[in-house]
Amino acid sequence: MDVFCLSLGKAQAIGAFFLVSLNLASLLFAQEVHSSPTAMPARRSYHNEEELLARMTLEEKVGQLVQVSGVPENVELGETVPLKEEYKPLIRAGRIGSILNLTGAENTNAIQRIAVEESRLGIPILFGLDVIHGYRTIFPIPLALAASWDPGLVEQVAAFSAEEARAHGIRWTFAPMVDVTHDPRWGRIAEGPGEDPFLASAMARAWVRGFQGESFRSPGRLAACPKHFVAYGAVEGGRDYNTVSVSLPALWELYLPPFEEAIAAGAPSVMAAFVSVNGRPMASNSWLLRHVLRQELGFRGVVLSDWKAVGELITHGIASNSRDAARQALLAGVDVDMESGVYAANLAELVREGVVSEGLLDEAVRRVLRLKFEVGLFDNPYTIVPRSNGEGEHSNALPREGRELARLAAQRSVVLLKNDNNLLPLSKDLHSVAVIGPLAADQENLLGPWHACGHPSDVVTVLEGIRAKLSSKTKLLYAKGCDINGESTSGFAEALRAAKEAEVAIVVVGEASWMSGEAGSRASLGLPGKQEELVRLLYEAGCRLVVIVLSGRPLAIPWIADHVPALFQAWFPGIEGGNAIADLLFGDAIPSGKLPVTVPRSTGQIPIYYNHENTGRPPGSGPFSSVYIDIPTTPLFPFGYGLSYTRFVYRDLQVERSSIPVGGTVRLSAWVQNVGQRTGEEVVQLYLRDMVSSLTRPVRELKGFRRVRLAPGQSARVEFTLGPKELGFHLEDGRFVVEPGKYQVWIGGSSEGGASGFFEVSAS
Ligand code: BGC
């Protein structure tokens, strides 16, 4: 059965809208398709890429650099569609090297058979997919997983997802998305690790290790493709695909580190971003792709363009036509052209005419072939079809281990922002509970904006999760109240009645999943529609409220944060979101998530982030200081913040040595104590400030974190080591330096406060 599942109709529709080239298949057909000169036996074996390269025609070489989407655009989630028929002869002719978005063991095998058994050289196809936070078992969105501050957990999530995807024919994932951003207006913040390069690097490493294991060749593993290289998170105004202007220090210190980590962890491919960075679109940015990525970061793998980005060089106004776009992209170091058809249409001719050297083409082809060897495609191009694999069905029979992991991941990634007078956890013996809000009984949105083959029917809603916690003695009332984004208040009266009748009202509000993710930028970050009005109505009627926000980004909701007694940021929590939220509400799990982003009070504060520079006139330094005259400068909630049902205090920061030489290391530690009544987990965070340096440095930078579990009254001394990697920074030219001088450190539970101390780095 030909099965395809994909959640990204939206992005591809956008790609189609901006499409510069023609329909790819017809464009490829317009070329002369060379059939095999001599019949060859099926399944040839090759030793390495050089042996193959020596036998390939120019067209076959170009074919390896061509990636197409195997299915029509705008396919809805879970639709069953046949492979685009027109691609089959092209595969047979060796004109397509990789395919994205085609899934299913039988489906991919059928296509593979054409490549391996019917094409002249039998080079297998590499099948790729955006396995962003799960394949079928959908976990919390990556931003939420970053809020777990738990790389081990992320590694397990990635490993589980890899196994599921691999069983369905996928060998390559276009993930992890490691774009740091300071702008929550940008919808793709949902797909990434948040605002901090240190946390993002830890997440990048975990995702790559999880996807790839010891070797991405092994069964159940995927080759990773960190994206989008680089500084995509800096799009102006937070508007997707917009221009990026980035300073060199920010490039080195903020945007490049997670890529460096992902590469060091063994990622064999990198996706270039859509955007123009400092005037050069990434698909033509040879300084970033060849110099920085390959020479400075030592990357040896495949560079893949983003969707139609090679063709979009024309729209950027950088290439005069598709020929020019192909030339520029190959020269800049883009090996694979995803879906624009520009390489397919032009590269062979450009080489024949001597505009592009065959040596340059060979370099790119060699890298793609090497990846295919490394992935093991030449030894084992097919996927074993399980006897009953449920492909195309949307049963709830997902593996139990996956559901358990998804539940744990959601528990750990929910952040408790407020809990006045210990309203939470709730008792399971309440007489009545009202569950209210447009997301309370919602399945689809909990999956998040990019959920591969996930299906809404797999999702446990918040209402169901709560219902499962309560005995029949508790009266459970439900009212939707309003839509996520509508203007109608016709459901308010029913919601008010339910909330008034209940001892506590749990209000589940937030964004629809399409409001974040690709092309999901928003200009104002309040609750959409009438939702805040609904919360105000219930609050003003005197109801005891617990508000749960589901969203792909932090929302600017100062009124809610100031008024309601209990507030959870639960992101888009995946298929087990409802159970995990109920676990937290009723104390079967203790909140331990911490914000991976600063929560703004107002959209006007953006960009607001904790690791900012001090300026010459920091807030509070006098009447002419760097503040707003109409709102506070401080965030609604700071980076790293998150409450528990117990409380942790920090004291006695010890610095092992008051002075270390340049290149030396220093050990630091502090006591953290659980002074509350319950066992809980705390993410202990280490921050650093370089007090005097040759470039202005952040007021604080995260340099370490650790999860500790403490029983009531229990203390632990948590230790960190700082070395050159943590103490140094990059100068504008990319040189990495550790400068002598004074450093301040903090160990605490967020980017504010904590136990503090100092040490020196001395020149001698
Ligand atoms: C996105 C990429 C994604 C690609 C393939 C693009 O629109 O920017 O992140 O990997 O589509 O689905």
mmCIF file of N, CA and C and ligand atoms in Angstrom, residues 8 11-12 100-101 130 174 188 191 227-228 232 271 274 306-307 338 450 518, ligand 1:
data_model
loop_
_atom_site.group_PDB
_atom_site.id
_atom_site.type_symbol
_atom_site.label_atom_id
_atom_site.label_comp_id
_atom_site.label_asym_id
_atom_site.label_seq_id
_atom_site.Cartn_x
_atom_site.Cartn_y
_atom_site.Cartn_z
ATOM 1 N N LEU A 8 3.015 18.777 6.893
ATOM 2 C CA LEU A 8 3.525 20.055 6.438
ATOM 3 C C LEU A 8 2.983 20.518 5.113
ATOM 4 N N ALA A 11 3.848 24.302 4.630
ATOM 5 C CA ALA A 11 5.141 24.799 4.176
ATOM 6 C C ALA A 11 5.342 24.525 2.705
ATOM 7 N N GLN A 12 4.929 23.347 2.311
ATOM 8 C CA GLN A 12 5.133 23.029 0.915
ATOM 9 C C GLN A 12 4.230 23.868 0.029
ATOM 10 N N LEU A 100 12.071 12.940 -0.273
ATOM 11 C CA LEU A 100 11.556 13.245 1.055
ATOM 12 C C LEU A 100 10.047 13.069 1.081
ATOM 13 N N ASN A 101 9.562 12.858 2.268
ATOM 14 C CA ASN A 101 8.115 12.803 2.525
ATOM 15 C C ASN A 101 7.416 11.529 2.066
ATOM 16 N N ASP A 130 11.068 14.847 7.879
ATOM 17 C CA ASP A 130 11.191 15.693 9.066
ATOM 18 C C ASP A 130 10.655 14.939 10.282
ATOM 19 N N PHE A 174 15.489 15.289 8.770
ATOM 20 C CA PHE A 174 15.869 16.693 8.676
ATOM 21 C C PHE A 174 15.658 17.319 10.050
ATOM 22 N N ARG A 188 8.824 29.446 14.275
ATOM 23 C CA ARG A 188 9.664 28.249 14.312
ATOM 24 C C ARG A 188 10.408 28.097 15.622
ATOM 25 N N GLU A 191 9.961 24.707 17.070
ATOM 26 C CA GLU A 191 10.730 23.543 16.599
ATOM 27 C C GLU A 191 12.130 23.482 17.185
ATOM 28 N N LYS A 227 19.694 21.794 11.356
ATOM 29 C CA LYS A 227 19.238 22.863 10.474
ATOM 30 C C LYS A 227 18.837 24.041 11.337
ATOM 31 N N HIS A 228 18.673 25.235 10.808
ATOM 32 C CA HIS A 228 18.909 25.624 9.421
ATOM 33 C C HIS A 228 20.134 26.510 9.475
ATOM 34 N N TYR A 232 19.010 31.554 11.195
ATOM 35 C CA TYR A 232 17.614 31.655 10.742
ATOM 36 C C TYR A 232 16.749 32.266 11.855
ATOM 37 N N MET A 271 21.471 21.259 6.875
ATOM 38 C CA MET A 271 20.581 21.954 5.931
ATOM 39 C C MET A 271 20.860 23.455 5.990
ATOM 40 N N PHE A 274 16.877 29.096 4.525
ATOM 41 C CA PHE A 274 16.277 29.822 3.403
ATOM 42 C C PHE A 274 16.847 31.241 3.260
ATOM 43 N N ASP A 306 17.426 24.089 1.738
ATOM 44 C CA ASP A 306 16.056 23.966 2.226
ATOM 45 C C ASP A 306 15.128 23.938 1.005
ATOM 46 N N TRP A 307 13.863 23.695 1.284
ATOM 47 C CA TRP A 307 12.830 23.452 0.261
ATOM 48 C C TRP A 307 12.806 24.582 -0.792
ATOM 49 N N MET A 338 17.046 20.572 -2.744
ATOM 50 C CA MET A 338 15.762 20.017 -2.328
ATOM 51 C C MET A 338 14.637 20.674 -3.121
ATOM 52 N N TRP A 450 4.391 20.439 13.777
ATOM 53 C CA TRP A 450 5.117 19.603 12.816
ATOM 54 C C TRP A 450 5.224 18.195 13.371
ATOM 55 N N GLU A 518 6.487 26.614 10.977
ATOM 56 C CA GLU A 518 6.890 27.327 9.760
ATOM 57 C C GLU A 518 5.770 28.229 9.263
HETATM 58 C C1 BGC B 1 11.527 23.569 6.082
HETATM 59 C C2 BGC B 1 12.554 22.558 6.509
HETATM 60 C C3 BGC B 1 12.110 21.167 6.162
HETATM 61 C C4 BGC B 1 11.786 21.093 4.695
HETATM 62 C C5 BGC B 1 11.347 19.719 4.244
HETATM 63 C C6 BGC B 1 11.053 23.347 4.655
HETATM 64 O O1 BGC B 1 9.941 24.124 4.353
HETATM 65 O O2 BGC B 1 12.067 24.867 6.239
HETATM 66 O O3 BGC B 1 12.810 22.678 7.885
HETATM 67 O O4 BGC B 1 13.089 20.243 6.518
HETATM 68 O O5 BGC B 1 10.744 22.010 4.405
HETATM 69 O O6 BGC B 1 10.123 19.375 4.728
#
